[in-house]
Amino acid sequence: MPPGPLVLLMDGLWFRFEGKPWVLYLVALKSCRGNRAVFLDPMLLEGKEGAYKWEQAVARIPPGAKRRIRTLVVDNLRGLEQLARHHGWALQLCQFHLLLKLQVQRNRPHRALKGGRVRQEIYRLIRRALDLPIGPKLYETIDRLKGLVKTKCGTKRIRAMVREFLRCAGFYRTCRTHPELGLPSTTNAVEAMGGLVRDLLRRDRAGSSKRALLLWTTALIRMRPHIVCNGKSFNRIN
């Protein structure tokens, strides 16, 4: 187990057995002062991913390690903000998934989308807001986004994404506002383990049943429980 204060990273992999959804919950711990995430045994639960299910995964963390957790790093899923608040953890939302959603929207043909240029500006402003230090330039960027979301900046989905970012902007910037925690800005380390699990399933019959999936995934993680997980570093933005 990593020493000192810890960062908790979590992500879920979706599967379907007998027509029903199941989620494999992946949990890793990283030292605030280190760059290596250590994975715990996974948990497989029936039903859609949710805060209640994640609470069950958190309950399996050894008490000594759980007491040392300072921050939770996850994707922006319903209920996880409340989970972090309940445990008194700082929350870092995954910047990669936010930008990926915007990138998908941004790269669609402009002729097929109304307000394409505005969406380009939204993407640029959000990227800027993620990296700017607290100060006038950040406040100007946030004010510009607030103004754009009141206009017809494309689809309702785009406007909803901007409003959600504005509501959660502080959670996306925890790595910036709390550099002492050594936080990654994404869940990429956990997703890398998820990629190894998917590769295993393609090569073998590890996913042929719920039991096989859990056994093979647990064995894989125990054989190679460590993944490099660097904290976010920032360059000065003018």
Short mmCIF file of C-alpha atoms in Angstrom, two decimals:
data_model
loop_
_atom_site.label_atom_id
_atom_site.label_comp_id
_atom_site.label_asym_id
_atom_site.label_seq_id
_atom_site.Cartn_x
_atom_site.Cartn_y
_atom_site.Cartn_z
CA MET A 1 0.00 0.00 0.00
CA PRO A 2 1.41 3.47 -0.84
CA PRO A 3 2.64 5.52 2.14
CA GLY A 4 1.27 8.80 3.47
CA PRO A 5 -1.85 10.69 2.30
CA LEU A 6 -3.61 8.96 -0.59
CA VAL A 7 -5.48 9.72 -3.79
CA LEU A 8 -8.37 7.38 -4.63
CA LEU A 9 -8.98 6.68 -8.33
CA MET A 10 -12.05 4.80 -9.56
CA ASP A 11 -13.62 3.75 -12.84
CA GLY A 12 -16.18 1.19 -13.98
CA LEU A 13 -16.28 -1.26 -16.91
CA TRP A 14 -19.70 -2.21 -18.25
CA PHE A 15 -20.69 -5.75 -19.25
CA ARG A 16 -23.90 -7.58 -20.04
CA PHE A 17 -24.82 -11.05 -18.85
CA GLU A 18 -28.15 -12.70 -19.63
CA GLY A 19 -29.44 -9.40 -20.93
CA LYS A 20 -28.70 -7.50 -17.72
CA PRO A 21 -26.04 -4.80 -17.11
CA TRP A 22 -23.13 -5.52 -14.79
CA VAL A 23 -20.28 -3.21 -13.83
CA LEU A 24 -16.74 -4.17 -12.89
CA TYR A 25 -15.55 -1.59 -10.36
CA LEU A 26 -11.83 -0.78 -10.52
CA VAL A 27 -10.23 0.97 -7.53
CA ALA A 28 -6.66 2.22 -7.18
CA LEU A 29 -4.74 4.20 -4.56
CA LYS A 30 -1.87 6.59 -5.22
CA SER A 31 0.36 8.41 -2.78
CA CYS A 32 0.02 12.20 -2.94
CA ARG A 33 3.82 12.26 -3.13
CA GLY A 34 4.31 9.38 -5.56
CA ASN A 35 3.57 8.53 -9.18
CA ARG A 36 2.42 4.92 -8.94
CA ALA A 37 -1.14 3.72 -8.51
CA VAL A 38 -1.75 0.42 -6.71
CA PHE A 39 -4.91 -1.49 -7.60
CA LEU A 40 -7.13 -3.34 -5.16
CA ASP A 41 -9.16 -6.41 -6.06
CA PRO A 42 -12.03 -5.49 -8.40
CA MET A 43 -15.71 -5.90 -7.57
CA LEU A 44 -18.47 -7.01 -9.97
CA LEU A 45 -22.02 -5.85 -9.25
CA GLU A 46 -25.28 -6.22 -11.12
CA GLY A 47 -27.03 -3.08 -12.30
CA LYS A 48 -26.00 0.30 -13.61
CA GLU A 49 -23.06 2.24 -12.21
CA GLY A 50 -24.02 4.55 -9.36
CA ALA A 51 -22.94 6.19 -6.13
CA TYR A 52 -24.50 3.47 -3.96
CA LYS A 53 -22.53 0.79 -5.81
CA TRP A 54 -19.36 2.86 -5.57
CA GLU A 55 -19.91 3.19 -1.83
CA GLN A 56 -19.79 -0.61 -1.65
CA ALA A 57 -16.45 -0.56 -3.47
CA VAL A 58 -15.13 2.11 -1.09
CA ALA A 59 -16.24 0.03 1.91
CA ARG A 60 -13.84 -2.72 0.81
CA ILE A 61 -10.78 -0.48 1.07
CA PRO A 62 -8.67 -1.49 4.11
CA PRO A 63 -9.57 0.85 7.01
CA GLY A 64 -5.99 1.99 7.54
CA ALA A 65 -5.69 3.09 3.91
CA LYS A 66 -9.20 4.55 3.80
CA ARG A 67 -8.39 6.89 6.69
CA ARG A 68 -5.49 8.30 4.68
CA ILE A 69 -7.50 9.15 1.55
CA ARG A 70 -7.58 12.87 0.82
CA THR A 71 -8.98 13.08 -2.70
CA LEU A 72 -11.24 11.21 -5.11
CA VAL A 73 -10.51 11.24 -8.87
CA VAL A 74 -13.43 10.09 -11.03
CA ASP A 75 -15.46 10.86 -14.12
CA ASN A 76 -18.38 13.26 -13.72
CA LEU A 77 -21.07 10.73 -12.76
CA ARG A 78 -24.23 11.35 -10.79
CA GLY A 79 -23.80 10.93 -7.05
CA LEU A 80 -20.00 10.89 -6.87
CA GLU A 81 -19.86 14.53 -5.80
CA GLN A 82 -22.04 13.56 -2.84
CA LEU A 83 -19.84 10.52 -2.14
CA ALA A 84 -16.73 12.70 -1.91
CA ARG A 85 -18.52 15.21 0.31
CA HIS A 86 -19.76 12.43 2.61
CA HIS A 87 -16.20 11.21 3.23
CA GLY A 88 -14.69 14.68 3.43
CA TRP A 89 -12.55 14.16 0.32
CA ALA A 90 -11.56 16.76 -2.22
CA LEU A 91 -12.93 15.89 -5.69
CA GLN A 92 -11.11 15.94 -9.01
CA LEU A 93 -13.29 15.32 -12.05
CA CYS A 94 -11.70 13.82 -15.16
CA GLN A 95 -10.69 16.56 -17.58
CA PHE A 96 -10.06 14.06 -20.39
CA HIS A 97 -13.68 12.94 -20.58
CA LEU A 98 -14.91 16.52 -20.52
CA LEU A 99 -12.62 17.53 -23.39
CA LEU A 100 -13.39 14.33 -25.30
CA LYS A 101 -17.10 15.14 -25.31
CA LEU A 102 -16.38 18.65 -26.52
CA GLN A 103 -13.91 17.36 -29.10
CA VAL A 104 -16.52 15.00 -30.57
CA GLN A 105 -18.96 17.88 -30.89
CA ARG A 106 -16.28 20.24 -32.17
CA ASN A 107 -15.06 17.92 -34.93
CA ARG A 108 -18.43 17.41 -36.56
CA PRO A 109 -18.78 19.14 -39.94
CA HIS A 110 -19.57 22.80 -39.38
CA ARG A 111 -22.03 22.86 -42.26
CA ALA A 112 -24.18 20.32 -40.38
CA LEU A 113 -24.14 22.19 -37.11
CA LYS A 114 -25.47 25.60 -36.30
CA GLY A 115 -23.01 27.92 -34.56
CA GLY A 116 -19.88 25.89 -35.32
CA ARG A 117 -17.55 28.83 -34.72
CA VAL A 118 -19.11 29.46 -31.33
CA ARG A 119 -18.54 25.85 -30.37
CA GLN A 120 -14.91 26.20 -31.37
CA GLU A 121 -14.64 29.14 -29.00
CA ILE A 122 -16.37 27.19 -26.21
CA TYR A 123 -13.84 24.38 -26.56
CA ARG A 124 -10.95 26.85 -26.46
CA LEU A 125 -12.36 28.71 -23.46
CA ILE A 126 -12.97 25.55 -21.42
CA ARG A 127 -9.46 24.29 -22.12
CA ARG A 128 -8.16 27.67 -21.00
CA ALA A 129 -10.32 27.68 -17.86
CA LEU A 130 -8.92 24.29 -16.84
CA ASP A 131 -5.33 25.52 -16.84
CA LEU A 132 -5.41 29.19 -15.87
CA PRO A 133 -4.36 30.14 -12.34
CA ILE A 134 -6.89 32.02 -10.23
CA GLY A 135 -6.95 35.63 -11.32
CA PRO A 136 -8.48 38.15 -13.74
CA LYS A 137 -7.83 36.05 -16.88
CA LEU A 138 -9.69 33.08 -15.37
CA TYR A 139 -12.62 35.25 -14.30
CA GLU A 140 -12.81 36.79 -17.78
CA THR A 141 -12.84 33.32 -19.34
CA ILE A 142 -15.61 32.11 -17.03
CA ASP A 143 -17.66 35.27 -17.70
CA ARG A 144 -17.27 34.73 -21.44
CA LEU A 145 -18.59 31.16 -21.10
CA LYS A 146 -21.52 32.40 -19.02
CA GLY A 147 -22.35 34.86 -21.75
CA LEU A 148 -22.09 32.29 -24.54
CA VAL A 149 -24.34 29.77 -22.82
CA LYS A 150 -27.14 32.36 -22.83
CA THR A 151 -26.94 32.56 -26.63
CA LYS A 152 -27.98 30.01 -29.23
CA CYS A 153 -24.55 28.39 -29.22
CA GLY A 154 -25.64 25.32 -31.13
CA THR A 155 -27.59 22.41 -29.68
CA LYS A 156 -29.26 22.16 -26.31
CA ARG A 157 -26.72 19.45 -25.50
CA ILE A 158 -23.81 21.85 -25.99
CA ARG A 159 -25.44 24.47 -23.78
CA ALA A 160 -26.15 21.84 -21.12
CA MET A 161 -22.50 20.73 -21.22
CA VAL A 162 -21.30 24.30 -20.72
CA ARG A 163 -23.72 24.87 -17.84
CA GLU A 164 -22.57 21.65 -16.20
CA PHE A 165 -18.94 22.68 -16.60
CA LEU A 166 -19.64 26.06 -15.02
CA ARG A 167 -21.38 24.35 -12.09
CA CYS A 168 -18.48 21.91 -11.58
CA ALA A 169 -15.54 24.07 -12.71
CA GLY A 170 -13.96 24.00 -9.26
CA PHE A 171 -14.00 20.19 -9.22
CA TYR A 172 -12.27 20.06 -12.60
CA ARG A 173 -9.57 22.40 -11.25
CA THR A 174 -8.76 20.71 -7.92
CA CYS A 175 -5.39 19.57 -9.29
CA ARG A 176 -4.62 23.23 -9.96
CA THR A 177 -5.92 24.65 -6.67
CA HIS A 178 -4.38 21.89 -4.52
CA PRO A 179 -0.97 21.11 -6.06
CA GLU A 180 0.18 19.63 -2.74
CA LEU A 181 -2.08 16.62 -3.37
CA GLY A 182 -0.15 15.52 -6.47
CA LEU A 183 -3.40 14.88 -8.36
CA PRO A 184 -3.74 13.54 -11.88
CA SER A 185 -6.26 15.52 -13.92
CA THR A 186 -7.76 12.36 -15.45
CA THR A 187 -8.74 8.79 -14.65
CA ASN A 188 -6.43 7.55 -17.41
CA ALA A 189 -4.40 5.33 -15.07
CA VAL A 190 -7.50 3.37 -14.08
CA GLU A 191 -8.69 3.28 -17.68
CA ALA A 192 -5.32 1.86 -18.68
CA MET A 193 -6.01 -1.08 -16.38
CA GLY A 194 -9.45 -1.33 -17.92
CA GLY A 195 -7.77 -1.57 -21.31
CA LEU A 196 -5.66 -4.48 -20.08
CA VAL A 197 -8.84 -6.20 -18.90
CA ARG A 198 -10.47 -5.70 -22.31
CA ASP A 199 -7.37 -7.11 -24.04
CA LEU A 200 -7.52 -10.17 -21.79
CA LEU A 201 -11.17 -10.72 -22.69
CA ARG A 202 -10.38 -10.58 -26.42
CA ARG A 203 -7.67 -13.23 -26.11
CA ASP A 204 -9.36 -15.68 -23.77
CA ARG A 205 -12.80 -16.74 -22.60
CA ALA A 206 -12.31 -14.69 -19.45
CA GLY A 207 -15.63 -12.93 -20.00
CA SER A 208 -17.69 -16.02 -20.72
CA SER A 209 -19.46 -15.75 -17.35
CA LYS A 210 -19.67 -13.43 -14.36
CA ARG A 211 -17.54 -15.77 -12.28
CA ALA A 212 -14.88 -16.15 -14.98
CA LEU A 213 -14.72 -12.39 -15.52
CA LEU A 214 -14.15 -11.66 -11.85
CA LEU A 215 -11.61 -14.47 -11.38
CA TRP A 216 -9.55 -13.58 -14.45
CA THR A 217 -9.62 -9.84 -13.73
CA THR A 218 -8.62 -10.36 -10.10
CA ALA A 219 -5.74 -12.60 -11.19
CA LEU A 220 -4.60 -10.04 -13.76
CA ILE A 221 -4.60 -7.20 -11.24
CA ARG A 222 -2.78 -9.24 -8.60
CA MET A 223 -0.09 -10.15 -11.14
CA ARG A 224 0.48 -6.53 -12.16
CA PRO A 225 -1.13 -4.23 -9.59
CA HIS A 226 0.92 -1.09 -10.35
CA ILE A 227 0.45 1.54 -13.05
CA VAL A 228 2.30 4.84 -13.42
CA CYS A 229 0.05 7.75 -12.46
CA ASN A 230 1.66 11.18 -12.62
CA GLY A 231 0.24 14.29 -11.05
CA LYS A 232 -0.81 17.15 -13.32
CA SER A 233 1.89 19.69 -14.10
CA PHE A 234 1.05 23.17 -15.34
CA ASN A 235 2.71 25.52 -17.77
CA ARG A 236 2.16 29.23 -17.40
CA ILE A 237 -0.67 30.54 -19.60
CA ASN A 238 -0.68 34.20 -20.47
#
